[in-house]
JSON list of C-alpha atoms in Angstrom, two decimals:
[
{"chain": "A", "resi": 99, "resn": "UNK", "atom": "CA", "xyz": [11.73, -222.16, -18.69]},
{"chain": "A", "resi": 100, "resn": "UNK", "atom": "CA", "xyz": [10.54, -218.66, -17.08]},
{"chain": "A", "resi": 101, "resn": "UNK", "atom": "CA", "xyz": [6.83, -220.11, -18.39]},
{"chain": "A", "resi": 102, "resn": "UNK", "atom": "CA", "xyz": [7.78, -223.04, -16.06]},
{"chain": "A", "resi": 103, "resn": "UNK", "atom": "CA", "xyz": [8.09, -225.63, -18.29]},
{"chain": "A", "resi": 104, "resn": "UNK", "atom": "CA", "xyz": [10.78, -228.08, -18.64]},
{"chain": "A", "resi": 105, "resn": "UNK", "atom": "CA", "xyz": [13.02, -227.24, -21.50]},
{"chain": "A", "resi": 106, "resn": "UNK", "atom": "CA", "xyz": [14.50, -229.69, -24.39]},
{"chain": "A", "resi": 107, "resn": "UNK", "atom": "CA", "xyz": [16.85, -227.73, -26.45]},
{"chain": "A", "resi": 108, "resn": "UNK", "atom": "CA", "xyz": [20.20, -228.57, -28.89]},
{"chain": "A", "resi": 109, "resn": "UNK", "atom": "CA", "xyz": [23.30, -228.57, -26.97]},
{"chain": "A", "resi": 110, "resn": "UNK", "atom": "CA", "xyz": [24.59, -226.79, -29.32]},
{"chain": "A", "resi": 111, "resn": "UNK", "atom": "CA", "xyz": [24.38, -222.66, -29.33]},
{"chain": "A", "resi": 112, "resn": "UNK", "atom": "CA", "xyz": [23.23, -220.06, -25.99]},
{"chain": "A", "resi": 113, "resn": "UNK", "atom": "CA", "xyz": [21.11, -223.07, -24.47]},
{"chain": "A", "resi": 114, "resn": "UNK", "atom": "CA", "xyz": [24.33, -226.01, -24.00]},
{"chain": "A", "resi": 115, "resn": "UNK", "atom": "CA", "xyz": [25.10, -223.10, -21.99]},
{"chain": "A", "resi": 116, "resn": "UNK", "atom": "CA", "xyz": [21.94, -221.44, -20.24]},
{"chain": "A", "resi": 117, "resn": "UNK", "atom": "CA", "xyz": [20.73, -225.10, -19.42]},
{"chain": "A", "resi": 118, "resn": "UNK", "atom": "CA", "xyz": [22.55, -226.89, -16.96]},
{"chain": "A", "resi": 119, "resn": "UNK", "atom": "CA", "xyz": [20.93, -230.87, -17.98]},
{"chain": "A", "resi": 120, "resn": "UNK", "atom": "CA", "xyz": [18.49, -232.94, -16.25]},
{"chain": "A", "resi": 121, "resn": "UNK", "atom": "CA", "xyz": [18.49, -229.98, -13.76]},
{"chain": "A", "resi": 122, "resn": "UNK", "atom": "CA", "xyz": [17.05, -227.29, -15.42]},
{"chain": "A", "resi": 123, "resn": "UNK", "atom": "CA", "xyz": [16.07, -228.97, -18.60]},
{"chain": "A", "resi": 124, "resn": "UNK", "atom": "CA", "xyz": [17.83, -230.63, -21.06]},
{"chain": "A", "resi": 125, "resn": "UNK", "atom": "CA", "xyz": [19.94, -231.29, -24.01]},
{"chain": "A", "resi": 126, "resn": "UNK", "atom": "CA", "xyz": [19.24, -232.63, -26.88]},
{"chain": "A", "resi": 127, "resn": "UNK", "atom": "CA", "xyz": [21.98, -233.10, -30.15]},
{"chain": "A", "resi": 128, "resn": "UNK", "atom": "CA", "xyz": [19.90, -232.49, -33.44]},
{"chain": "A", "resi": 129, "resn": "UNK", "atom": "CA", "xyz": [22.31, -234.69, -34.93]},
{"chain": "A", "resi": 130, "resn": "UNK", "atom": "CA", "xyz": [21.44, -237.56, -32.87]},
{"chain": "A", "resi": 131, "resn": "UNK", "atom": "CA", "xyz": [17.56, -238.26, -33.87]},
{"chain": "A", "resi": 132, "resn": "UNK", "atom": "CA", "xyz": [16.80, -241.72, -31.90]},
{"chain": "A", "resi": 133, "resn": "UNK", "atom": "CA", "xyz": [19.01, -239.62, -28.22]},
{"chain": "A", "resi": 134, "resn": "UNK", "atom": "CA", "xyz": [16.07, -237.06, -28.09]},
{"chain": "A", "resi": 135, "resn": "UNK", "atom": "CA", "xyz": [13.21, -239.28, -28.89]},
{"chain": "A", "resi": 136, "resn": "UNK", "atom": "CA", "xyz": [14.66, -241.96, -25.85]},
{"chain": "A", "resi": 137, "resn": "UNK", "atom": "CA", "xyz": [15.43, -238.39, -23.36]},
{"chain": "A", "resi": 138, "resn": "UNK", "atom": "CA", "xyz": [12.11, -237.04, -24.80]},
{"chain": "A", "resi": 139, "resn": "UNK", "atom": "CA", "xyz": [10.13, -240.46, -23.64]},
{"chain": "A", "resi": 140, "resn": "UNK", "atom": "CA", "xyz": [12.44, -240.93, -20.37]},
{"chain": "A", "resi": 141, "resn": "UNK", "atom": "CA", "xyz": [11.95, -237.83, -18.98]},
{"chain": "A", "resi": 142, "resn": "UNK", "atom": "CA", "xyz": [7.22, -238.58, -19.99]},
{"chain": "A", "resi": 143, "resn": "UNK", "atom": "CA", "xyz": [7.84, -241.87, -18.59]},
{"chain": "A", "resi": 144, "resn": "UNK", "atom": "CA", "xyz": [9.73, -240.41, -14.89]},
{"chain": "A", "resi": 145, "resn": "UNK", "atom": "CA", "xyz": [6.95, -238.07, -14.88]},
{"chain": "A", "resi": 146, "resn": "UNK", "atom": "CA", "xyz": [4.27, -240.58, -14.93]},
{"chain": "A", "resi": 147, "resn": "UNK", "atom": "CA", "xyz": [6.00, -242.34, -11.86]},
{"chain": "A", "resi": 148, "resn": "UNK", "atom": "CA", "xyz": [7.62, -239.20, -10.05]},
{"chain": "A", "resi": 149, "resn": "UNK", "atom": "CA", "xyz": [4.18, -237.24, -10.06]},
{"chain": "A", "resi": 150, "resn": "UNK", "atom": "CA", "xyz": [6.34, -234.71, -8.14]},
{"chain": "A", "resi": 151, "resn": "UNK", "atom": "CA", "xyz": [9.55, -234.79, -11.09]},
{"chain": "A", "resi": 152, "resn": "UNK", "atom": "CA", "xyz": [8.06, -232.04, -13.60]},
{"chain": "A", "resi": 153, "resn": "UNK", "atom": "CA", "xyz": [7.58, -230.17, -10.98]},
{"chain": "A", "resi": 154, "resn": "UNK", "atom": "CA", "xyz": [10.91, -230.40, -10.74]},
{"chain": "A", "resi": 155, "resn": "UNK", "atom": "CA", "xyz": [12.85, -229.58, -13.31]},
{"chain": "A", "resi": 156, "resn": "UNK", "atom": "CA", "xyz": [10.13, -226.67, -13.72]},
{"chain": "A", "resi": 157, "resn": "UNK", "atom": "CA", "xyz": [11.31, -225.70, -10.10]},
{"chain": "A", "resi": 158, "resn": "UNK", "atom": "CA", "xyz": [15.70, -226.40, -11.50]},
{"chain": "A", "resi": 159, "resn": "UNK", "atom": "CA", "xyz": [15.09, -223.87, -14.69]},
{"chain": "A", "resi": 160, "resn": "UNK", "atom": "CA", "xyz": [13.05, -220.67, -13.17]},
{"chain": "A", "resi": 161, "resn": "UNK", "atom": "CA", "xyz": [16.26, -220.90, -10.23]},
{"chain": "A", "resi": 162, "resn": "UNK", "atom": "CA", "xyz": [18.72, -221.25, -12.49]},
{"chain": "A", "resi": 163, "resn": "UNK", "atom": "CA", "xyz": [17.55, -218.23, -14.63]},
{"chain": "A", "resi": 164, "resn": "UNK", "atom": "CA", "xyz": [17.03, -216.18, -10.87]},
{"chain": "A", "resi": 165, "resn": "UNK", "atom": "CA", "xyz": [20.79, -217.19, -11.09]},
{"chain": "A", "resi": 166, "resn": "UNK", "atom": "CA", "xyz": [22.27, -216.03, -13.74]},
{"chain": "A", "resi": 167, "resn": "UNK", "atom": "CA", "xyz": [20.18, -214.42, -16.38]},
{"chain": "A", "resi": 168, "resn": "UNK", "atom": "CA", "xyz": [17.95, -211.44, -14.97]},
{"chain": "A", "resi": 169, "resn": "UNK", "atom": "CA", "xyz": [17.31, -207.91, -16.83]},
{"chain": "A", "resi": 170, "resn": "UNK", "atom": "CA", "xyz": [18.95, -206.90, -13.14]},
{"chain": "A", "resi": 171, "resn": "UNK", "atom": "CA", "xyz": [22.69, -209.71, -13.54]},
{"chain": "A", "resi": 172, "resn": "UNK", "atom": "CA", "xyz": [22.50, -208.58, -16.85]},
{"chain": "A", "resi": 173, "resn": "UNK", "atom": "CA", "xyz": [22.51, -204.67, -16.98]},
{"chain": "A", "resi": 174, "resn": "UNK", "atom": "CA", "xyz": [25.02, -205.38, -14.22]},
{"chain": "A", "resi": 175, "resn": "UNK", "atom": "CA", "xyz": [27.24, -207.01, -16.08]},
{"chain": "A", "resi": 176, "resn": "UNK", "atom": "CA", "xyz": [26.69, -204.83, -18.96]},
{"chain": "A", "resi": 177, "resn": "UNK", "atom": "CA", "xyz": [27.62, -201.07, -16.54]},
{"chain": "A", "resi": 178, "resn": "UNK", "atom": "CA", "xyz": [31.45, -203.28, -15.27]},
{"chain": "A", "resi": 179, "resn": "UNK", "atom": "CA", "xyz": [32.12, -204.13, -18.97]},
{"chain": "A", "resi": 180, "resn": "UNK", "atom": "CA", "xyz": [31.12, -200.13, -19.76]},
{"chain": "A", "resi": 181, "resn": "UNK", "atom": "CA", "xyz": [33.05, -199.03, -16.57]},
{"chain": "A", "resi": 182, "resn": "UNK", "atom": "CA", "xyz": [35.93, -201.62, -18.12]},
{"chain": "A", "resi": 183, "resn": "UNK", "atom": "CA", "xyz": [35.68, -200.55, -22.10]},
{"chain": "A", "resi": 184, "resn": "UNK", "atom": "CA", "xyz": [35.01, -196.92, -21.02]},
{"chain": "A", "resi": 185, "resn": "UNK", "atom": "CA", "xyz": [37.80, -196.31, -18.79]},
{"chain": "A", "resi": 186, "resn": "UNK", "atom": "CA", "xyz": [40.91, -198.78, -20.74]},
{"chain": "A", "resi": 187, "resn": "UNK", "atom": "CA", "xyz": [39.90, -197.05, -23.67]},
{"chain": "A", "resi": 188, "resn": "UNK", "atom": "CA", "xyz": [40.34, -193.38, -21.82]},
{"chain": "A", "resi": 189, "resn": "UNK", "atom": "CA", "xyz": [43.88, -194.63, -20.49]},
{"chain": "A", "resi": 190, "resn": "UNK", "atom": "CA", "xyz": [44.84, -195.91, -23.84]},
{"chain": "A", "resi": 191, "resn": "UNK", "atom": "CA", "xyz": [43.14, -193.72, -26.39]},
{"chain": "A", "resi": 192, "resn": "UNK", "atom": "CA", "xyz": [42.43, -196.74, -28.04]},
{"chain": "A", "resi": 193, "resn": "UNK", "atom": "CA", "xyz": [42.59, -196.41, -32.33]},
{"chain": "A", "resi": 194, "resn": "UNK", "atom": "CA", "xyz": [40.87, -199.35, -34.97]},
{"chain": "A", "resi": 195, "resn": "UNK", "atom": "CA", "xyz": [43.88, -201.61, -34.96]},
{"chain": "A", "resi": 196, "resn": "UNK", "atom": "CA", "xyz": [44.50, -202.05, -31.10]},
{"chain": "A", "resi": 197, "resn": "UNK", "atom": "CA", "xyz": [40.53, -202.35, -29.44]},
{"chain": "A", "resi": 198, "resn": "UNK", "atom": "CA", "xyz": [40.85, -205.19, -33.26]},
{"chain": "A", "resi": 199, "resn": "UNK", "atom": "CA", "xyz": [43.64, -206.56, -31.20]},
{"chain": "A", "resi": 200, "resn": "UNK", "atom": "CA", "xyz": [41.63, -206.97, -27.69]},
{"chain": "A", "resi": 201, "resn": "UNK", "atom": "CA", "xyz": [39.20, -207.41, -29.62]},
{"chain": "A", "resi": 202, "resn": "UNK", "atom": "CA", "xyz": [40.71, -211.16, -31.43]},
{"chain": "A", "resi": 203, "resn": "UNK", "atom": "CA", "xyz": [41.99, -211.68, -28.05]},
{"chain": "A", "resi": 204, "resn": "UNK", "atom": "CA", "xyz": [38.98, -212.53, -26.61]},
{"chain": "A", "resi": 205, "resn": "UNK", "atom": "CA", "xyz": [37.42, -214.79, -29.29]},
{"chain": "A", "resi": 206, "resn": "UNK", "atom": "CA", "xyz": [40.95, -216.17, -28.76]},
{"chain": "A", "resi": 207, "resn": "UNK", "atom": "CA", "xyz": [40.67, -216.63, -24.88]},
{"chain": "A", "resi": 208, "resn": "UNK", "atom": "CA", "xyz": [36.39, -217.69, -24.53]},
{"chain": "A", "resi": 209, "resn": "UNK", "atom": "CA", "xyz": [34.80, -218.40, -28.14]},
{"chain": "A", "resi": 210, "resn": "UNK", "atom": "CA", "xyz": [37.59, -220.20, -30.51]},
{"chain": "A", "resi": 211, "resn": "UNK", "atom": "CA", "xyz": [36.82, -223.69, -28.57]},
{"chain": "A", "resi": 212, "resn": "UNK", "atom": "CA", "xyz": [33.11, -222.69, -28.77]},
{"chain": "A", "resi": 213, "resn": "UNK", "atom": "CA", "xyz": [33.24, -222.26, -32.39]},
{"chain": "A", "resi": 214, "resn": "UNK", "atom": "CA", "xyz": [35.91, -225.46, -32.74]},
{"chain": "A", "resi": 215, "resn": "UNK", "atom": "CA", "xyz": [33.28, -228.22, -31.24]},
{"chain": "A", "resi": 216, "resn": "UNK", "atom": "CA", "xyz": [30.48, -227.71, -33.37]},
{"chain": "A", "resi": 217, "resn": "UNK", "atom": "CA", "xyz": [29.45, -229.61, -35.93]},
{"chain": "A", "resi": 218, "resn": "UNK", "atom": "CA", "xyz": [29.68, -228.76, -39.36]},
{"chain": "A", "resi": 219, "resn": "UNK", "atom": "CA", "xyz": [28.50, -231.05, -42.61]},
{"chain": "A", "resi": 220, "resn": "UNK", "atom": "CA", "xyz": [30.79, -231.65, -45.39]},
{"chain": "A", "resi": 221, "resn": "UNK", "atom": "CA", "xyz": [29.43, -233.90, -47.93]},
{"chain": "A", "resi": 222, "resn": "UNK", "atom": "CA", "xyz": [26.60, -235.54, -45.93]},
{"chain": "A", "resi": 223, "resn": "UNK", "atom": "CA", "xyz": [29.43, -236.39, -42.38]},
{"chain": "A", "resi": 224, "resn": "UNK", "atom": "CA", "xyz": [30.00, -234.25, -39.57]},
{"chain": "A", "resi": 225, "resn": "UNK", "atom": "CA", "xyz": [33.11, -233.47, -39.06]},
{"chain": "A", "resi": 226, "resn": "UNK", "atom": "CA", "xyz": [34.07, -231.38, -35.21]},
{"chain": "A", "resi": 227, "resn": "UNK", "atom": "CA", "xyz": [37.51, -229.40, -35.44]},
{"chain": "A", "resi": 228, "resn": "UNK", "atom": "CA", "xyz": [38.13, -229.84, -39.11]},
{"chain": "A", "resi": 229, "resn": "UNK", "atom": "CA", "xyz": [37.97, -233.58, -38.87]},
{"chain": "A", "resi": 230, "resn": "UNK", "atom": "CA", "xyz": [36.46, -235.87, -41.46]}
]
């Protein structure tokens, strides 16, 4: 994306959050190859019809990066988090058990649903959320 190229990336993991499908790049489900091929072909056909389409997606990618993923933004968030953690640690005199509870709570609120949405291959079948 930072190279100003249209980006096609798996919907699973970080790129699922980074890319806005159709605006700053495209999501591809690696478990559905036919749909991925259709998406790529469709993109290039649209670029052939509308020469500005490539540039539109590329500019959307740069805009997304500048809005969400610059080093300045990252460092500001990191400093805020470290300040909150440092203050909380100072006030509460956290020991390892309390820290573990806090991290478990954070995991439960933030990452559990994301983790459960990732497909898992079991005996040649795809399972999501423990279903087969």
